[in-house]
Coordinates of C-alpha atoms in Angstrom, one line a residue:
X1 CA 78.3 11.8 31.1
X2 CA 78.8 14.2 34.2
X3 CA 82.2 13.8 34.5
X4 CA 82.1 15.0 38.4
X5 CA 79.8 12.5 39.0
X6 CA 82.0 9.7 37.7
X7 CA 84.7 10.9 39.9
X8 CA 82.7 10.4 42.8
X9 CA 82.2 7.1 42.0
X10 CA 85.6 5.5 41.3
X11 CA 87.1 7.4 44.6
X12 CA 83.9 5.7 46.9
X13 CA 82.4 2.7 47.2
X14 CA 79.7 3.7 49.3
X15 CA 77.1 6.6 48.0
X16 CA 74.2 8.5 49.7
X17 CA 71.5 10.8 48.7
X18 CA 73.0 13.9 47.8
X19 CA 72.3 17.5 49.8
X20 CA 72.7 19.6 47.3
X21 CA 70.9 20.8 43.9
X22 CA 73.0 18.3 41.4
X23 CA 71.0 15.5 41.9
X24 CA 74.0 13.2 41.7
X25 CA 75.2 10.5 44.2
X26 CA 78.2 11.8 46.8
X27 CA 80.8 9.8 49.1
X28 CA 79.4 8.4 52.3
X29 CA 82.2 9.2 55.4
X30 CA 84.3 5.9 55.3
X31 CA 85.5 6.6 51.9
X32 CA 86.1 3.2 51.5
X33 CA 88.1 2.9 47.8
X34 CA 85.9 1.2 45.1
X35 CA 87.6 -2.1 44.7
X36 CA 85.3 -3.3 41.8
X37 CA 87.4 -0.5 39.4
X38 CA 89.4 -2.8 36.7
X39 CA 88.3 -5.7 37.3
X40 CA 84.2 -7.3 37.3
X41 CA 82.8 -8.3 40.0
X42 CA 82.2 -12.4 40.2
X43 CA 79.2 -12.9 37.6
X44 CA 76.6 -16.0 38.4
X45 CA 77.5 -18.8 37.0
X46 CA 74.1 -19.8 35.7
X47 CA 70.8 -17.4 35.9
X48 CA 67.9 -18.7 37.9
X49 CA 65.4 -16.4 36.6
X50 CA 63.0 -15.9 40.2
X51 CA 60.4 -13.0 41.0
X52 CA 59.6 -12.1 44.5
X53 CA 56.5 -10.3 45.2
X54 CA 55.4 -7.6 47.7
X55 CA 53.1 -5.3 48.3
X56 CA 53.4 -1.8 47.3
X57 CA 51.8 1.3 48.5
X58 CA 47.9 1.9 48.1
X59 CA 47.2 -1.5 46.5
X60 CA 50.1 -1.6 43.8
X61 CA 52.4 -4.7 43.9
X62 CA 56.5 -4.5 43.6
X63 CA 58.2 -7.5 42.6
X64 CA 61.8 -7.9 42.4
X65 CA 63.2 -9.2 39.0
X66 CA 66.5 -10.9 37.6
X67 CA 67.1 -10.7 34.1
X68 CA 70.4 -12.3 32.4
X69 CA 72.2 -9.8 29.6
X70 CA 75.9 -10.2 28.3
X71 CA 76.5 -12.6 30.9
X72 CA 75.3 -10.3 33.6
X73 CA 72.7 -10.5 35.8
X74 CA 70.7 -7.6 36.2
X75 CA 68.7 -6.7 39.5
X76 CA 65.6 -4.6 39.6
X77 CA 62.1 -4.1 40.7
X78 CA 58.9 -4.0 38.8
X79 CA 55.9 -2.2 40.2
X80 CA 52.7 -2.8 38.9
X81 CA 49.6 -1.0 39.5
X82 CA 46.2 -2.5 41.3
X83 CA 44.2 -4.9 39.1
X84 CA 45.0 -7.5 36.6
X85 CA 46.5 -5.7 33.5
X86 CA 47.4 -5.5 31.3
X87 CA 49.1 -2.8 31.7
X88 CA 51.5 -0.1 29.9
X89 CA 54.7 0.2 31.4
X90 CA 57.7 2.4 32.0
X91 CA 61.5 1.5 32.3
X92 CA 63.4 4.1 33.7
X93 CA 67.3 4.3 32.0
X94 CA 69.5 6.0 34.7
X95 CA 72.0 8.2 34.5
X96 CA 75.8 8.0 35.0
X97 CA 78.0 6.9 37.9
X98 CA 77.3 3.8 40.0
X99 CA 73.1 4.6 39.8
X100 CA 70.8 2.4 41.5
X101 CA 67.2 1.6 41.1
X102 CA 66.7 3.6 44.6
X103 CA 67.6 7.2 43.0
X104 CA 65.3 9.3 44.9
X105 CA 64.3 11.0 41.6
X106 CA 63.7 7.2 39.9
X107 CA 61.5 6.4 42.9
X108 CA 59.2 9.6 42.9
X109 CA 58.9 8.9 39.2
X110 CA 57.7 5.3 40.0
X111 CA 55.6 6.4 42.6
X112 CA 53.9 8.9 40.7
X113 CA 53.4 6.8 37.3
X114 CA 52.0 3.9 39.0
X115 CA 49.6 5.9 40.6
X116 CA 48.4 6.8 37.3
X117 CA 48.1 3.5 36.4
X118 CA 52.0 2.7 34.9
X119 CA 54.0 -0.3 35.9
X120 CA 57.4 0.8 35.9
X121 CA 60.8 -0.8 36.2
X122 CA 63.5 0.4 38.0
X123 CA 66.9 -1.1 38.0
X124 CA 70.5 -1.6 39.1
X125 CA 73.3 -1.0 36.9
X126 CA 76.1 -3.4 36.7
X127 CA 78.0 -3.9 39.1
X128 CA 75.8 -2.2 41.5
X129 CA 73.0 -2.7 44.1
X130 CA 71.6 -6.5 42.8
X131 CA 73.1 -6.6 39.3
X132 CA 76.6 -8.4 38.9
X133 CA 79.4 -6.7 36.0
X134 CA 81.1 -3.9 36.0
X135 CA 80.0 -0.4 34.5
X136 CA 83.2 0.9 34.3
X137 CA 83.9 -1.8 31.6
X138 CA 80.6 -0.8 29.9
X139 CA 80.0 0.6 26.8
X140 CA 76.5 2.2 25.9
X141 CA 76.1 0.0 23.1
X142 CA 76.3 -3.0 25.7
X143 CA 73.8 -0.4 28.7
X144 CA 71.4 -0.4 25.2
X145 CA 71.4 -4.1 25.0
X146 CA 70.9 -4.2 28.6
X147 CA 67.7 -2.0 28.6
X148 CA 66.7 -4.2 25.6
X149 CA 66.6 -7.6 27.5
X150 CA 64.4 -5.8 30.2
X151 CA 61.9 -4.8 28.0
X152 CA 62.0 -8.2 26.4
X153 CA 61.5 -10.0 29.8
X154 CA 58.6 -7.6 30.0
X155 CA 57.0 -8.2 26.9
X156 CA 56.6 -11.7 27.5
X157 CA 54.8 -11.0 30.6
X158 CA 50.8 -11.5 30.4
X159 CA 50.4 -8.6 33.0
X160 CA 51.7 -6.4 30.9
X161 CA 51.2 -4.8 27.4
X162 CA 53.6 -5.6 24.8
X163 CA 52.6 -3.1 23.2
X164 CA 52.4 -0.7 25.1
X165 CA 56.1 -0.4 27.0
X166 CA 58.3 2.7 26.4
X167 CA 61.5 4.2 28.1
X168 CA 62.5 6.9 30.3
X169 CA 66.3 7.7 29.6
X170 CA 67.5 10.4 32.6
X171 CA 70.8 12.3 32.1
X172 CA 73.3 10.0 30.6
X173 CA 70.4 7.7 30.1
X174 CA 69.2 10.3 27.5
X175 CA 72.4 8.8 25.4
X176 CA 71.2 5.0 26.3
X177 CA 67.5 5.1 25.9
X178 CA 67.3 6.2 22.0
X179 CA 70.1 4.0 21.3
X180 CA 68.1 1.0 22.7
X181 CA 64.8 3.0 20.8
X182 CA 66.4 3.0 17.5
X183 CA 67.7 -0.5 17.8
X184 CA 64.3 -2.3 18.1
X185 CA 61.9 0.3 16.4
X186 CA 58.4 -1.7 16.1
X187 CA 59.1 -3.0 20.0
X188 CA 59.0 0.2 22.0
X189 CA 55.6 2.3 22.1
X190 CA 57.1 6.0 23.5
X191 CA 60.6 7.4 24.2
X192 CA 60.9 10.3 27.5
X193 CA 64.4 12.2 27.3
X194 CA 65.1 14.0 30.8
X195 CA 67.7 16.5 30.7
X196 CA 69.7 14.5 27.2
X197 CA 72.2 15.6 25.7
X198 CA 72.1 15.9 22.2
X199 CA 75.9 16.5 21.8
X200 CA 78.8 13.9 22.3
X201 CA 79.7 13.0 26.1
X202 CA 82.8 14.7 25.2
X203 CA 81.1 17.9 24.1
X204 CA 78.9 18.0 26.8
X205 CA 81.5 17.6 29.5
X206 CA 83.4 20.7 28.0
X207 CA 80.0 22.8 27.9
X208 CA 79.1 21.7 31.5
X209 CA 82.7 22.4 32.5
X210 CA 82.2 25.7 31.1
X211 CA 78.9 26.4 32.0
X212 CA 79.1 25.2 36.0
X213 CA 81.9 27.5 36.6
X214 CA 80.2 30.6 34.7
X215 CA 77.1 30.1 36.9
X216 CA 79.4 30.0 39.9
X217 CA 80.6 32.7 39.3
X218 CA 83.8 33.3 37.5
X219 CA 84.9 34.9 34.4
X220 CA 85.3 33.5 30.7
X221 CA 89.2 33.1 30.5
X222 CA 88.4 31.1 33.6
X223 CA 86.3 29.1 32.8
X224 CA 88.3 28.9 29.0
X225 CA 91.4 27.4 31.4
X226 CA 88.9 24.7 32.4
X227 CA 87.8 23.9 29.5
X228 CA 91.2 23.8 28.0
X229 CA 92.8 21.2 31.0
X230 CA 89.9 19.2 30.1
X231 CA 90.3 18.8 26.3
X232 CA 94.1 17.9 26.8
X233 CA 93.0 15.3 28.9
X234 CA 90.3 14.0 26.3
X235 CA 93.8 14.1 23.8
X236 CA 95.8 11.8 26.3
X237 CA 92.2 9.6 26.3
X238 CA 92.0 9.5 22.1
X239 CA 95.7 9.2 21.5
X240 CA 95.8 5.9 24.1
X241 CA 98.3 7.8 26.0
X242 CA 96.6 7.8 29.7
X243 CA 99.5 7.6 31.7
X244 CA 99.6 9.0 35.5
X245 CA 103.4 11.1 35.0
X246 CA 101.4 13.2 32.4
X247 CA 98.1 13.2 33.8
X248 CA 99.7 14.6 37.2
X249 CA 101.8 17.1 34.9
X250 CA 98.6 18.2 33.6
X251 CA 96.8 18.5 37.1
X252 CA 100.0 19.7 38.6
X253 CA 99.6 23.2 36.7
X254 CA 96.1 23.9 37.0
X255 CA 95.5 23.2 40.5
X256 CA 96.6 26.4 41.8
X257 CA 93.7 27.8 40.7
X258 CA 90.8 29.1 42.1
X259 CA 88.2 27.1 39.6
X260 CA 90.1 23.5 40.2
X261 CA 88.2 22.4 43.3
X262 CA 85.1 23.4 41.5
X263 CA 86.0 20.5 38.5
X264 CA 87.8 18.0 40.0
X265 CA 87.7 16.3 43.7
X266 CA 90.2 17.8 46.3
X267 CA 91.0 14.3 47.7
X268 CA 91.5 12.7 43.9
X269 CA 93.9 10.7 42.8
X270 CA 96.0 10.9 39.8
X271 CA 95.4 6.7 39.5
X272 CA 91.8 7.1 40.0
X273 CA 91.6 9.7 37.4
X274 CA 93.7 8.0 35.3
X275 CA 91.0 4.9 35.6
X276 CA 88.2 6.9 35.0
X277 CA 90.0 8.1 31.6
X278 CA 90.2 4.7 30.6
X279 CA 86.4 4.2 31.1
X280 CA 85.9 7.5 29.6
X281 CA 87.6 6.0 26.3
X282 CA 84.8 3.7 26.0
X283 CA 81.7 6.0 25.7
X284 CA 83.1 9.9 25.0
X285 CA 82.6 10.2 21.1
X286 CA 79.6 8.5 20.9
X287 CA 77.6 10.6 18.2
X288 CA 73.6 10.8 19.6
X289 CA 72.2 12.4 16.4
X290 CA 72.1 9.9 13.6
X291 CA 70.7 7.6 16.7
X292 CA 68.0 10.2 17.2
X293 CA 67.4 10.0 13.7
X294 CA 66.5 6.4 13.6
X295 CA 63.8 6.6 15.9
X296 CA 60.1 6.2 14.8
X297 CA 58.1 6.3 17.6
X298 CA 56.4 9.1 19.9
X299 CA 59.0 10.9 21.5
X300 CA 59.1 13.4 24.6
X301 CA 62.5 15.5 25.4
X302 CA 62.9 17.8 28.4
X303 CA 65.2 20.3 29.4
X304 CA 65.4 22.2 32.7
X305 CA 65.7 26.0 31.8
X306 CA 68.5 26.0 34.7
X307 CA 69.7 23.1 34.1
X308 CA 73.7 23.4 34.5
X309 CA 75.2 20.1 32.9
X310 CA 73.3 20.4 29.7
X311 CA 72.5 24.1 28.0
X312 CA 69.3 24.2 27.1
X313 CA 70.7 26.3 23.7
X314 CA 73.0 24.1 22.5
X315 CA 71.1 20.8 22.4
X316 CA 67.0 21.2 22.7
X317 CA 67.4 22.6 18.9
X318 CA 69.4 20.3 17.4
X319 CA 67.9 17.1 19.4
X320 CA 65.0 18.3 18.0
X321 CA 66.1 18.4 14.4
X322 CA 67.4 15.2 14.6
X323 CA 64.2 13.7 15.7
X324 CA 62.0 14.8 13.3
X325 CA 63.9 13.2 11.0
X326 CA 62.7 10.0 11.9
X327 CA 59.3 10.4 14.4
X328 CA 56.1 12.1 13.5
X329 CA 55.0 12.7 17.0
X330 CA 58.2 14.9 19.0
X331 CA 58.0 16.6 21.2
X332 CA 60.3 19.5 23.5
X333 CA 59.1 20.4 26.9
X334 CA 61.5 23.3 28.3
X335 CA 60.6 23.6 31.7
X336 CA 61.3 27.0 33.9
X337 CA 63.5 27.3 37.0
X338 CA 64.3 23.3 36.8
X339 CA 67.4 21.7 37.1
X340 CA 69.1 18.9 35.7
X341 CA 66.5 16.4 38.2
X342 CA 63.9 18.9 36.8
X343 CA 64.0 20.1 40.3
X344 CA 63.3 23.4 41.5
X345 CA 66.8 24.6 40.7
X346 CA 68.5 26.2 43.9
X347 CA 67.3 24.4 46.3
X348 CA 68.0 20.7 47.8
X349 CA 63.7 19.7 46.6
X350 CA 63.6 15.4 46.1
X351 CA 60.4 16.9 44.3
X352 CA 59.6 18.4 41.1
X353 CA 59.5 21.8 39.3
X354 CA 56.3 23.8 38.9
X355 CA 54.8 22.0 35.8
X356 CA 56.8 19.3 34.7
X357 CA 55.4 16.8 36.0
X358 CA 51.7 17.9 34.5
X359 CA 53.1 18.0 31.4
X360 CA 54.5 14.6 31.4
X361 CA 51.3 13.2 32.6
X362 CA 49.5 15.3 29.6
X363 CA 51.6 13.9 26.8
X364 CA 51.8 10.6 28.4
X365 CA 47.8 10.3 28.3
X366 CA 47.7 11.7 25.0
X367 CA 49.3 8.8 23.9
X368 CA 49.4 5.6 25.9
X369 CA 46.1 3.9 26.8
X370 CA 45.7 2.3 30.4

């Protein structure tokens, strides 16, 4: 959960590719309000399951895929490489905020493990690009169930290997993918962790809070005022008490200072806030550690070294204590001068630190068998 990125997206309802280092999706000009907020937007009333094929770059084939979960209908694209299969595939689990299957990072990803022989699955949230729902109403158990019913529509297929389909989870989807992992054990062949969190959403949005505005450059008992605005509005959130009077009392006294702009919108509203809170409710103490613990297969975790949404101290040990718990095979890939895309941090790169991707290719083919 980046919490700045989930204000983006209930004050927007159009998003482009960022230009800057956070890798998260920003408001296009017209600022158009998202009107999907509170209510779902109209669901099919029956599935017609279809697949439309195209051809992808240097011989690989996309095809776009619907796939019915909870009611929902969920929208994504499958690329597959050249030849028959069948072949081992990877779902990538997006992070948080309204996050598409057209993520630049998602695509590179795609582009780069089908070249090495992958198919891989990208797709749209709910509520977002083709999938109908809502994931402001969403709970990650229900995003785990999601991922699940893609990798059972992809199981059945006889172009690719049932055996041999694992997950990707990125940023929030490092919550998401184990969950789905440690739900179906014996049905997913590897698990991938990109810049997870091994702490609560609500822990982590208190040690990014704190952590961003450290790295920007002011003091502790700044960064402590932050910190503590935010945990009185994760009180209002856990006592049911989300009400805009306090909520603009609360905003009201901190936003004469110098750190506010960095932690919340200037243009937000107290409602939208207040909205997001709700949604917030929903997901915030979800606990990732006994779910790490559950999880038997092979699993990768990386951290960018500069990442600033999750600190690399206070969650590569213990997500790797909870992992061994359960797998035999884990392992944690701390990569240099990345950020939270694993990009070279600083700088506005769609591409990838030195040496992460080589080492995801490395303990990828160490494992999975094209």
């Amino acid at each position: 959960m980046l919490l700045q990125d989930e204000l983006r997206a209930i004050s927007c309802a159009s998003f482009e590719t960022p230009s800057d280092n956070s890798g998260m999706c920003r408001p296009c000009g017209d600022r158009r309000l998202v009107n999907s907020l509170g209510r779902s937007i109209a669901i099919l009333a029956a599935w017609i399951p279809w697949v439309a094929g195209c051809a992808g770059s240097e011989g690989s084939v996309r095809e776009e895929i619907q796939v019915h979960s909870g009611g929902n209908t969920l929208g994504g694209v499958l690329e597959l490489p050249p030849g028959p299969g069948p072949h081992p595939t990877i779902v990538i689990v997006p992070g948080s905020g309204p996050a598409t299957r057209e993520f630049p990072m998602y695509a590179e990803l795609a582009r780069h493990w089908v070249s090495r022989g992958f198919a891989v699955l990208r797709y749209d949230k709910r509520g977002t690009g083709a999938s109908t729902g809502d994931w402001t109403r969403e709970t990650f158990r229900e995003r785990a169930d999601d991922v699940l019913a893609l990798t059972a529509h992809l199981r059945g297929r006889k172009d690719i290997r049932a055996d041999g389909v694992g997950l990707c989870g990125h940023s929030q989807g490092g919550w998401i993918a184990p969950l789905a992992a440690s739900s179906r054990p014996d049905e997913l062949a590897f698990l991938v962790i990109l810049a997870g969190a091994a702490v609560t959403p609500a822990e982590q949005d208190l040690s990014s809070t704190r952590h961003r505005l450290l790295r920007s450059g002011f003091d502790d008992a700044s960064a402590e005022e932050a910190v503590a605005l935010k945990r009185a509005l994760h009180a209002l959130v856990r006592q049911g008490k989300v009400e805009e009077a306090e909520v603009a009392r609360l905003l009201e006294g901190a936003s004469r200072n110098a750190w506010y702009p960095q932690v919340f919108p200037p243009d937000l509203k107290v409602d939208a806030l207040c909205s997001l809170m709700r949604y917030l409710g929903l997901i915030m103490d979800h606990a990732p550690r006994p779910v790490l613990e559950r999880i038997s297969c092979p699993v990768l975790a990386v951290f960018g070294e500069a990442d600033p949404f999750v600190d690399l101290s206070e969650n590569a040990g213990p997500m790797e204590e909870s992992l061994r718990r359960g797998s035999r095979d884990v392992t944690i890939l701390r990569v240099p001068g990345a950020g939270h895309r694993l990009e070279p941090a600083g700088t506005n790169s769609s591409g990838f630190a030195a040496g992460a991707l080589e080492a995801l290719d490395a303990w990828l083919d160490a494992r999975v068998k094209r």
